[in-house]
PDB file of C-alpha atoms in Angstrom:
ATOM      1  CA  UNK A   1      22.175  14.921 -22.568  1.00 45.00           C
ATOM      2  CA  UNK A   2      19.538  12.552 -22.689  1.00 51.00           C
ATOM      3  CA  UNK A   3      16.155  15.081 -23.899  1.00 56.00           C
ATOM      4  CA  UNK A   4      13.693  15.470 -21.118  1.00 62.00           C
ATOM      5  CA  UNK A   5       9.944  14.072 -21.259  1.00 67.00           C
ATOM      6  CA  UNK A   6       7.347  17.137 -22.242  1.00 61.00           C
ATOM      7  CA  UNK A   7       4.762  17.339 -20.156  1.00 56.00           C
ATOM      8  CA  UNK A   8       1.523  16.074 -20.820  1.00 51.00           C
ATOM      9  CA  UNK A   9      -1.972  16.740 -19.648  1.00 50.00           C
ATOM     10  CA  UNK A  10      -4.659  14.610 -18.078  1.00 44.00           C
ATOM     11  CA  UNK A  11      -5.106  12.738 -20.991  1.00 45.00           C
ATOM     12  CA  UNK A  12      -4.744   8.530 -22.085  1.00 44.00           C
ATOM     13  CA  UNK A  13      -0.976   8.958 -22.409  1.00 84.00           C
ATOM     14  CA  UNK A  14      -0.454   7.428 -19.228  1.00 92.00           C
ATOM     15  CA  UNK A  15      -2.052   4.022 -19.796  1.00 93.00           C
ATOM     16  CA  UNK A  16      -3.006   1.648 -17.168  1.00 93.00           C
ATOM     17  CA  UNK A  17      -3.317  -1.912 -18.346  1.00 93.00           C
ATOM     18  CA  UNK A  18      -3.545  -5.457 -16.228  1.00 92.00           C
ATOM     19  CA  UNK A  19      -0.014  -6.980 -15.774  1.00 87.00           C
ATOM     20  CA  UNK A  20       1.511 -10.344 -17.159  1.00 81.00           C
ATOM     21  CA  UNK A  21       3.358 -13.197 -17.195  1.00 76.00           C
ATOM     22  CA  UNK A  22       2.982 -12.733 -12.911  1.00 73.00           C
ATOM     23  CA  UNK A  23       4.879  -9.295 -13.231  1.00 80.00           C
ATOM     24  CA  UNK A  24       2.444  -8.210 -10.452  1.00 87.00           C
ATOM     25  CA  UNK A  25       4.020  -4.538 -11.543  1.00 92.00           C
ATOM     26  CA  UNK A  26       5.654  -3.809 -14.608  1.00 94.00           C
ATOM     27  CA  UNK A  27       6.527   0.190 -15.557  1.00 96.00           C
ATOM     28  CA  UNK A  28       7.828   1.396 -18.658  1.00 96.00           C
ATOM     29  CA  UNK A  29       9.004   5.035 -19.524  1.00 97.00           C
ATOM     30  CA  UNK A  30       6.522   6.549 -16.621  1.00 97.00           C
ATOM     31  CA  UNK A  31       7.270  10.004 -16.625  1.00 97.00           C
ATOM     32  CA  UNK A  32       5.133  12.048 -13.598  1.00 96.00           C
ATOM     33  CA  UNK A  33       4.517  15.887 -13.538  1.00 95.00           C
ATOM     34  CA  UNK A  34       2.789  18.132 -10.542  1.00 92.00           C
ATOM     35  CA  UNK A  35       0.076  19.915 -12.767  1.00 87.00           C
ATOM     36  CA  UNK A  36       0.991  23.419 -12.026  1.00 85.00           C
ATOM     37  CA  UNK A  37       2.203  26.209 -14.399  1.00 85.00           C
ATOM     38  CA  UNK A  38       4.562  25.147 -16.348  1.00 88.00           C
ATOM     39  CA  UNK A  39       4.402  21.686 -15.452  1.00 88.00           C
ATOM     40  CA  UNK A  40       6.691  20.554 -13.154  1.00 92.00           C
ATOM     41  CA  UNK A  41       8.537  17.396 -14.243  1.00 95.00           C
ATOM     42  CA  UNK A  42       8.753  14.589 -10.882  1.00 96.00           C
ATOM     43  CA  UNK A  43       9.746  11.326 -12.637  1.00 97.00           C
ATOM     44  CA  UNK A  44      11.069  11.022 -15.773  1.00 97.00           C
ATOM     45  CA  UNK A  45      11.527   7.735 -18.000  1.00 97.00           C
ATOM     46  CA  UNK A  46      10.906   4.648 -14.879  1.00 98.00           C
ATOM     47  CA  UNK A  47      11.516   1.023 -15.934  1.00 97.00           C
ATOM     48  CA  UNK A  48      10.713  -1.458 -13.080  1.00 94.00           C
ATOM     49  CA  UNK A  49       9.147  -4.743 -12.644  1.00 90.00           C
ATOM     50  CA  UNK A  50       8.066  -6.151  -9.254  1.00 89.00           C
ATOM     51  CA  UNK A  51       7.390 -10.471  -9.882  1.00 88.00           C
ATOM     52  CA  UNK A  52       8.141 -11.078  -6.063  1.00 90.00           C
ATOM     53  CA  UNK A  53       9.210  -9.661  -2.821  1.00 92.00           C
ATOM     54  CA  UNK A  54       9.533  -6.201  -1.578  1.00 95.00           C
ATOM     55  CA  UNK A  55      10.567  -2.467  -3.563  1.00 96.00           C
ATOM     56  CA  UNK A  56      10.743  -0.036  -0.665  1.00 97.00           C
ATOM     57  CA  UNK A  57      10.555   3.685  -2.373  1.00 97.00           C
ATOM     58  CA  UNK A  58      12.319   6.471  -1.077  1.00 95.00           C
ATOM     59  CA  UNK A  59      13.499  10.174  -0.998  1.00 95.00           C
ATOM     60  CA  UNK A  60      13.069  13.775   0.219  1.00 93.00           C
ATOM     61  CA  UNK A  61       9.895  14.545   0.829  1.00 92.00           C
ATOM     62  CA  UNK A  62       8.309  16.074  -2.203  1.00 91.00           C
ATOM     63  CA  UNK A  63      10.157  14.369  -4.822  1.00 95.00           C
ATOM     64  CA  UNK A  64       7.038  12.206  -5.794  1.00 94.00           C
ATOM     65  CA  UNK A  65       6.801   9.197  -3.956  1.00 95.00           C
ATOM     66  CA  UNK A  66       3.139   9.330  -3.148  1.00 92.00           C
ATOM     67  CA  UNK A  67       2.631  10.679  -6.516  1.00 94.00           C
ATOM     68  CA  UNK A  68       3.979   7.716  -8.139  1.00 96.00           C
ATOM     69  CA  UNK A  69       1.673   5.361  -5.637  1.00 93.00           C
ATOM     70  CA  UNK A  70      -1.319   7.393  -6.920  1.00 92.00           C
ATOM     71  CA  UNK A  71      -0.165   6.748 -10.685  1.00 94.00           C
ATOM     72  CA  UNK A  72       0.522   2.679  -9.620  1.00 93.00           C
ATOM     73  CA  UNK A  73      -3.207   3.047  -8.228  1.00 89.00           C
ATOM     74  CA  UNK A  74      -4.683   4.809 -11.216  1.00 88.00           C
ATOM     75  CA  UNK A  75      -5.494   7.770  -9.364  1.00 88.00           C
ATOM     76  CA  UNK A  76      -2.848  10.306 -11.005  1.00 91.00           C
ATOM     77  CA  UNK A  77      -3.375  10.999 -14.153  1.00 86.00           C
ATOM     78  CA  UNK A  78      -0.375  13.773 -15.273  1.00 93.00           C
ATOM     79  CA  UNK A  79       2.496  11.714 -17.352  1.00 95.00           C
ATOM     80  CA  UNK A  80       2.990   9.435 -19.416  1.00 96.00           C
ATOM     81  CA  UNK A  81       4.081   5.860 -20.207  1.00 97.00           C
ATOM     82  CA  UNK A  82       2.604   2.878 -19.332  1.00 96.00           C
ATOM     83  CA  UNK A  83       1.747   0.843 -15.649  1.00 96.00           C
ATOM     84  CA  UNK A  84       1.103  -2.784 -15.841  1.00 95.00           C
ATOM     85  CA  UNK A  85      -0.537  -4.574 -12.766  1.00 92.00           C
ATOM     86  CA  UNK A  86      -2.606  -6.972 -11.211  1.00 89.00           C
ATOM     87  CA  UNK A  87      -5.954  -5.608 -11.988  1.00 91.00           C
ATOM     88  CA  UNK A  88      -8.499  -8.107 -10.044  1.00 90.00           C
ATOM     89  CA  UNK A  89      -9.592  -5.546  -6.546  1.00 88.00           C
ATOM     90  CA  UNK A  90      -9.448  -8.481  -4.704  1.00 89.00           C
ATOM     91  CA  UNK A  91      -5.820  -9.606  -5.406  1.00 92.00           C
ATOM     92  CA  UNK A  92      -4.218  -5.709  -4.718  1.00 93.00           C
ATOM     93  CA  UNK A  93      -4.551  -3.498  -1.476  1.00 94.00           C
ATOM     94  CA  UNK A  94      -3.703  -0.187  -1.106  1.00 93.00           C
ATOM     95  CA  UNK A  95      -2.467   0.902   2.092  1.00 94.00           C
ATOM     96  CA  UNK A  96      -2.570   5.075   3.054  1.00 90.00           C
ATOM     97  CA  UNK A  97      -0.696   6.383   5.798  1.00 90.00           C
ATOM     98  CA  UNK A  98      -4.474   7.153   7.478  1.00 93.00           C
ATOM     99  CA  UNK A  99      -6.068   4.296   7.263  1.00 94.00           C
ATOM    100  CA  UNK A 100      -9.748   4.635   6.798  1.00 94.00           C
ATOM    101  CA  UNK A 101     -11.706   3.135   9.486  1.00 95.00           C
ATOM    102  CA  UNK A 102     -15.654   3.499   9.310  1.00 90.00           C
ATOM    103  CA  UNK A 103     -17.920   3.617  12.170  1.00 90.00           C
ATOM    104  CA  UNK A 104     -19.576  -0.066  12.516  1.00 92.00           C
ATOM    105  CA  UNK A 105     -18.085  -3.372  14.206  1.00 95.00           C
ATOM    106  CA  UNK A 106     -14.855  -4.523  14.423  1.00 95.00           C
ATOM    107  CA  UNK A 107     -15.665  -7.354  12.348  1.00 94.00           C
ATOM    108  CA  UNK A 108     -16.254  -5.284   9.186  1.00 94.00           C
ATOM    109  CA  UNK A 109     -13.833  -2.377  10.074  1.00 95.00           C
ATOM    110  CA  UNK A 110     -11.079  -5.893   9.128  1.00 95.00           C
ATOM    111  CA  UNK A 111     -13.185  -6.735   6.406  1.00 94.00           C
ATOM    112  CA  UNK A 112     -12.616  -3.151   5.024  1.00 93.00           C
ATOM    113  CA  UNK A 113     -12.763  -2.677   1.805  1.00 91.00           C
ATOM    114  CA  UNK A 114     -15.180  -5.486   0.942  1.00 87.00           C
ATOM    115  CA  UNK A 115     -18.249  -6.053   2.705  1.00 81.00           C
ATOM    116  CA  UNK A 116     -18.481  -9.365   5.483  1.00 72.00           C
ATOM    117  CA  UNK A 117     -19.477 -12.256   3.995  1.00 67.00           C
ATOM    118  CA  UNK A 118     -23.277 -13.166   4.069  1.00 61.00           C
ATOM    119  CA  UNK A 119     -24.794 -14.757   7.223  1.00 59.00           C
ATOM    120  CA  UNK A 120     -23.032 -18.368   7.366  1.00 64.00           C
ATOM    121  CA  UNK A 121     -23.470 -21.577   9.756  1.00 62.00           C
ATOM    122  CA  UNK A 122     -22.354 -20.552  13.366  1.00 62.00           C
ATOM    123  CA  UNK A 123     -19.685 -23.110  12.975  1.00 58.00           C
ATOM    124  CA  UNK A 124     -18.547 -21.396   9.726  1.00 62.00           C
ATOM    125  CA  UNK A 125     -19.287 -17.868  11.471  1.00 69.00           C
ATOM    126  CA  UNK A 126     -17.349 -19.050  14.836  1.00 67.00           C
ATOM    127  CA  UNK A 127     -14.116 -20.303  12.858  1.00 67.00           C
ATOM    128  CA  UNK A 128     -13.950 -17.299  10.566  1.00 87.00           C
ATOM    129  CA  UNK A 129     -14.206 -14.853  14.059  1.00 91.00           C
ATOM    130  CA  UNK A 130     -11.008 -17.169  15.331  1.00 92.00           C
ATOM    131  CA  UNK A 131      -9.295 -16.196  12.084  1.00 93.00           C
ATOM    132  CA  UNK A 132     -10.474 -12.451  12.748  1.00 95.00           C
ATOM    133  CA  UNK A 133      -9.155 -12.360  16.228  1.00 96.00           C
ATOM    134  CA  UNK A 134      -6.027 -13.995  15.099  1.00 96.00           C
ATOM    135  CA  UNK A 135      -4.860 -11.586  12.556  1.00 96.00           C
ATOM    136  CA  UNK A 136      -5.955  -8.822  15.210  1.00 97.00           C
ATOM    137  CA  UNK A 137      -3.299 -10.380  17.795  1.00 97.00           C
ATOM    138  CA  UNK A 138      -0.748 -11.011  15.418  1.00 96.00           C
ATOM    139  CA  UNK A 139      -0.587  -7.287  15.036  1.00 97.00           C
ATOM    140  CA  UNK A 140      -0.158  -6.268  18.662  1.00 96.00           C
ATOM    141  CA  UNK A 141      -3.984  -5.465  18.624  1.00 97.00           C
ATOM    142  CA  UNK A 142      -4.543  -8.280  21.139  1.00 96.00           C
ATOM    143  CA  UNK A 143      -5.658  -5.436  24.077  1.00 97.00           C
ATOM    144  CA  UNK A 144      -7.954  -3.786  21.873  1.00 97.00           C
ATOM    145  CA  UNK A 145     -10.328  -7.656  21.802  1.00 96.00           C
ATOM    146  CA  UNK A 146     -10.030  -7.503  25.523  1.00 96.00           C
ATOM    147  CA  UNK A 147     -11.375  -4.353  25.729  1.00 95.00           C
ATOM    148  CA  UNK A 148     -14.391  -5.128  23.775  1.00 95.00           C
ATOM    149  CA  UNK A 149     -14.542  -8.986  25.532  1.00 95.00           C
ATOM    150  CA  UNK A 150     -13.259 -10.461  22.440  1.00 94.00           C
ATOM    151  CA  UNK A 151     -16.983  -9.422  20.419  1.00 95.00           C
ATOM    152  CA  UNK A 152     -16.054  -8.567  16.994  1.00 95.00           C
ATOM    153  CA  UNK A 153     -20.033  -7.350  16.952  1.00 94.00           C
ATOM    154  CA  UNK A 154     -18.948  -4.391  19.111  1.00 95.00           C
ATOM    155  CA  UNK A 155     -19.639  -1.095  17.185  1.00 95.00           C
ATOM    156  CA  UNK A 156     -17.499   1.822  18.280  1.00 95.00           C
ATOM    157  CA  UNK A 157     -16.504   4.976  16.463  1.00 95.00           C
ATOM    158  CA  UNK A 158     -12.918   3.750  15.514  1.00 96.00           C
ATOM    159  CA  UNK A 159     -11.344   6.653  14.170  1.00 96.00           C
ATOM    160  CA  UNK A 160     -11.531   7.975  17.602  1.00 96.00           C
ATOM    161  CA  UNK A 161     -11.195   4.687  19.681  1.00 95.00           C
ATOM    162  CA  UNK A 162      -7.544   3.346  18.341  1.00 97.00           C
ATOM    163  CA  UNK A 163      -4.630   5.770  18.362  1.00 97.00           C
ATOM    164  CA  UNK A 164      -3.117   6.188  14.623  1.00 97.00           C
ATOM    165  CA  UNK A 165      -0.359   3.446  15.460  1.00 97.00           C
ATOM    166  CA  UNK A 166      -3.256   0.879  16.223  1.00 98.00           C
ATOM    167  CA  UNK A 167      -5.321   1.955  13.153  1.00 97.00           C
ATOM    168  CA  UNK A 168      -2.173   1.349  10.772  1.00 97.00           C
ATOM    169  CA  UNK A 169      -1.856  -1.920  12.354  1.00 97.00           C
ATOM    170  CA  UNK A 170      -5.373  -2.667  12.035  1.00 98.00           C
ATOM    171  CA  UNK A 171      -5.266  -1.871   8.298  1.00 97.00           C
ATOM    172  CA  UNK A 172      -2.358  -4.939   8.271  1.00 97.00           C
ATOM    173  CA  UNK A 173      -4.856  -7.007   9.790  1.00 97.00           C
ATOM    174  CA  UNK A 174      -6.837  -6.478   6.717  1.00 96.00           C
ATOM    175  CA  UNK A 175      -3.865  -8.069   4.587  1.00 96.00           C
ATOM    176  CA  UNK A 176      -4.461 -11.779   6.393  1.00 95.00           C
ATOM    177  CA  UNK A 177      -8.238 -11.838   6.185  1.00 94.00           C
ATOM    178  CA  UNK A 178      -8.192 -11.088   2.924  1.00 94.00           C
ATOM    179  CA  UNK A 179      -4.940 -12.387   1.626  1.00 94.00           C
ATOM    180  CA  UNK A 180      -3.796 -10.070  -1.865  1.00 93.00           C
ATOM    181  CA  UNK A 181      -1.148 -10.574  -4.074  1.00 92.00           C
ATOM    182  CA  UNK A 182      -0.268  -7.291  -4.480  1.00 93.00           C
ATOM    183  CA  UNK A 183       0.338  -4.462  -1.590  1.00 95.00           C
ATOM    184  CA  UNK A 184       0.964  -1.174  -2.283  1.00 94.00           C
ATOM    185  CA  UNK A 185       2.282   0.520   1.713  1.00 95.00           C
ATOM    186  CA  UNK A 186       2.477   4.819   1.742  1.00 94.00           C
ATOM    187  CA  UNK A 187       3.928   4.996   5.325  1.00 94.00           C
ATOM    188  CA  UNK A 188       2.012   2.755   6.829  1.00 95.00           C
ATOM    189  CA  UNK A 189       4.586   1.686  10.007  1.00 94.00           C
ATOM    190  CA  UNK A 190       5.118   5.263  10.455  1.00 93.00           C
ATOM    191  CA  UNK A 191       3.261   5.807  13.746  1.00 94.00           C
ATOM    192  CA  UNK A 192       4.517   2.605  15.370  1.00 95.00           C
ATOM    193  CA  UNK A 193       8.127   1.402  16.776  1.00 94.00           C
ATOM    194  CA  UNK A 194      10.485  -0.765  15.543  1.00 94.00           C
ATOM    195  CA  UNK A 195       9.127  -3.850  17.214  1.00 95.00           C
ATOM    196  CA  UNK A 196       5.247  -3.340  15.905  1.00 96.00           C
ATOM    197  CA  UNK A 197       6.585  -2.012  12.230  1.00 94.00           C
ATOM    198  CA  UNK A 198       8.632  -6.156  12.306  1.00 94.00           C
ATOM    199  CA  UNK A 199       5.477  -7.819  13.044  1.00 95.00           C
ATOM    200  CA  UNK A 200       3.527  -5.647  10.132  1.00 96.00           C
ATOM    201  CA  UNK A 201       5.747  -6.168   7.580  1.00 96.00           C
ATOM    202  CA  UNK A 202       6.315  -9.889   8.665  1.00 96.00           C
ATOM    203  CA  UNK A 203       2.657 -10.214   7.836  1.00 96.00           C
ATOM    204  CA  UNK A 204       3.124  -8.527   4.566  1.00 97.00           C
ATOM    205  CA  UNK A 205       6.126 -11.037   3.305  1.00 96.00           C
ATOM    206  CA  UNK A 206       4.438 -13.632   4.764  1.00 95.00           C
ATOM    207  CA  UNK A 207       0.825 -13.492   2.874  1.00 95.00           C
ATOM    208  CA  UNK A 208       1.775 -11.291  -0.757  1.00 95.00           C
ATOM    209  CA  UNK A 209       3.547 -11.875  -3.181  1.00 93.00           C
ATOM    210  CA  UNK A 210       4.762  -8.812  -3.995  1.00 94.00           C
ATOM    211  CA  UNK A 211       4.703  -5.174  -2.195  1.00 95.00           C
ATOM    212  CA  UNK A 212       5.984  -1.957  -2.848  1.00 95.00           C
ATOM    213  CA  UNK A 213       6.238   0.796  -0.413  1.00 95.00           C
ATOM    214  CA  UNK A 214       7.519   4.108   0.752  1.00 94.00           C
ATOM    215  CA  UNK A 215       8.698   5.200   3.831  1.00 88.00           C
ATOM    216  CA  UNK A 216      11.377   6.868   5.474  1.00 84.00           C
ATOM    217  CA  UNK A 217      13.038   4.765   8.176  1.00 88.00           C
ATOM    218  CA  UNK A 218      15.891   3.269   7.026  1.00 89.00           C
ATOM    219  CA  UNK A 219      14.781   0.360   9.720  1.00 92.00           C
ATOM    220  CA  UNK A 220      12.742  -0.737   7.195  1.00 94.00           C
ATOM    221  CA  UNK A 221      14.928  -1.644   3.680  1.00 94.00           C
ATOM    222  CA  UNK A 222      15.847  -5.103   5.876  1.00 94.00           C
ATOM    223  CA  UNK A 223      12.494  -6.340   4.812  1.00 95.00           C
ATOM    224  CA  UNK A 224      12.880  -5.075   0.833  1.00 96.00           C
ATOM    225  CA  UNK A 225      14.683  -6.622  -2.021  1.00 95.00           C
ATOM    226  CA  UNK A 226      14.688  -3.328  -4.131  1.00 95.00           C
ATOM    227  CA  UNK A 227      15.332   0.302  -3.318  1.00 96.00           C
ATOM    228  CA  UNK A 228      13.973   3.264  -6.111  1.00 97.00           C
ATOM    229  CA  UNK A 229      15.030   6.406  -4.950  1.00 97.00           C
ATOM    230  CA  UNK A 230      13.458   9.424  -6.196  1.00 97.00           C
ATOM    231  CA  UNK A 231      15.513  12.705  -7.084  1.00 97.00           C
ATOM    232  CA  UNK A 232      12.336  14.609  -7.695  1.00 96.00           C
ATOM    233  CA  UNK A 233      12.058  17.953  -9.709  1.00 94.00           C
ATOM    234  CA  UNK A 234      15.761  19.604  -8.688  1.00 94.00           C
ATOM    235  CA  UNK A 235      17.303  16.467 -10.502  1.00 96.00           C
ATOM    236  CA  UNK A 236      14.888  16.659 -13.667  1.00 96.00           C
ATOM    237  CA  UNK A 237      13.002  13.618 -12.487  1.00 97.00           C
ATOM    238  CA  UNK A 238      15.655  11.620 -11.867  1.00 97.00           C
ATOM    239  CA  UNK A 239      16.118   7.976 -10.284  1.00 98.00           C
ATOM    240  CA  UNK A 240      17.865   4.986  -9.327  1.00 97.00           C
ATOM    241  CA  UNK A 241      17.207   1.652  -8.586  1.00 97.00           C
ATOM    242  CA  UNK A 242      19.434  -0.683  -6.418  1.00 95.00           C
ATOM    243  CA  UNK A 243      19.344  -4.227  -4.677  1.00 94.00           C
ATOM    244  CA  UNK A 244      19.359  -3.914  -1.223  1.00 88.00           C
TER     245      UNK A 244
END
C-alpha cells in the first residue's frame, strides 16, 4: 500500500499561501494529525479545489472536520502540505457553530467582524440601516427589530438576548452586509429547522462565490455541489470526494 504521511510538528510544513487563478481554495497533499503521543494521523494526502459553489464536509464526529476548517483558516498548525486561498479578510468569513456576538448595538453586532463605518450623511446612514434591517428579515430575524422598534442603536447583551438558533442566523446576516467571496460554515444551521437552515444557505449561494462547510444533516447536501467525507484516524486518514 500506498506509505502513510509521518507526522510532523508545528512547524512551516504546512504552508498557507493566497490562492489563484479564482481557485478561492486549492489543497494539495494536506495531511492533518491530533498532536498527541504518537501523533495521531486525521487526514492524509487531500487534493481539492473549490472555484465556485458549495463543498459540504462530512463524517463521524471526530474524524477531523473542524480540524481541517482550522487548517483552511490558518489556525491548525500539525500537518503538512499546502492550502491555497483567498487571503484579503474582507473577501473570506468564517462561520463557528457559536457565533460570537459582543455586547453593543445591533448595528455593529451585523457589522461583526469589522467595525461600522464612520459617521456618514443621514441619508447615507438611513439607507445603509434599510440594508441592515433587510438582511436581518431575510433571516427570520424580523421579530427580533420589532422588539427593539426597529433601532439598530439598541444595545443589549446579545449572547443572552437571542436563543443560539437566532444568533447563527444573525451571523448569516453578516454574509449580506458585508458580501465575501469566500465562506467557510462549521455547523452553523445546526440549531435551526429545515425551513430557517433554506433561507441561510439561500443567502450563502446567493452572495459568495464559493463556500465550504460541515455539518451533519443530510437536509443540507441539496444546497452543495461537492461532498468530502472524512474517514478519520480508524481509516489512516482516509477520504473521498464525490459530486452530489
Amino acid at each position: 500500500g500506498a506509505r502513510q504521511p509521518q507526522p510532523q510538528c508545528a512547524t512551516q510544513e504546512l504552508r498557507l499561501q493566497p490562492s489563484v487563478d479564482k481557485h478561492w481554495l486549492d489543497i494539495e497533499e494536506l495531511s492533518l494529525w491530533a498532536p498527541s503521543s504518537p501523533p495521531r494521523l486525521l487526514l492524509s494526502s487531500l487534493n481539492l479545489n473549490v472555484t465556485s459553489g458549495g463543498l459540504l464536509i462530512s463524517g463521524a464526529s471526530g474524524v477531523g472536520k473542524t480540524t481541517l476548517l482550522r487548517a483552511i483558516a490558518g489556525i491548525w498548525l500539525y500537518g503538512t502540505g499546502t492550502i491555497r486561498r483567498e487571503m484579503d479578510p474582507r473577501k473570506v468569513l468564517f462561520l463557528p457553530q457559536q457565533p460570537y456576538m459582543q455586547d453593543g448595538t445591533l448595528r455593529e453586532q451585523l457589522f461583526y467582524p469589522f467595525d461600522a463605518p464612520p459617521s456618514q450623511s443621514a441619508a447615507d446612514s438611513a439607507a445603509s440601516d434599510r440594508a441592515l434591517c433587510q438582511a436581518l428579515d431575510r433571516v427570520g430575524l424580523g421579530h427580533v427589530l420589532q422588539r427593539v422598534g426597529h433601532d439598530l442603536s439598541t444595545c443589549r447583551r446579545w449572547a443572552e438576548e437571542l436563543s443560539v438558533g437566532e444568533q447563527q442566523r444573525l451571523s448569516v446576516a453578516r454574509i449580506l452586509v458585508h458580501r465575501p467571496a469566500l465562506v467557510i460554515l462549521d455547523e452553523t444551521t445546526a440549531a435551526n429547522d429545515l425551513a430557517h437552515e433554506e433561507a441561510m444557505y439561500r443567502c450563502v449561494i446567493e452572495t459568495c462565490q464559493a463556500f465550504v462547510s460541515v455539518g451533519h444533516r443530510q437536509s443540507i447536501e441539496a444546497f452543495h455541489q461537492k461532498k468530502l467525507t472524512l474517514f478519520g484516524e480508524p481509516e489512516g486518514g482516509r477520504w473521498t470526494l464525490q459530486d452530489i
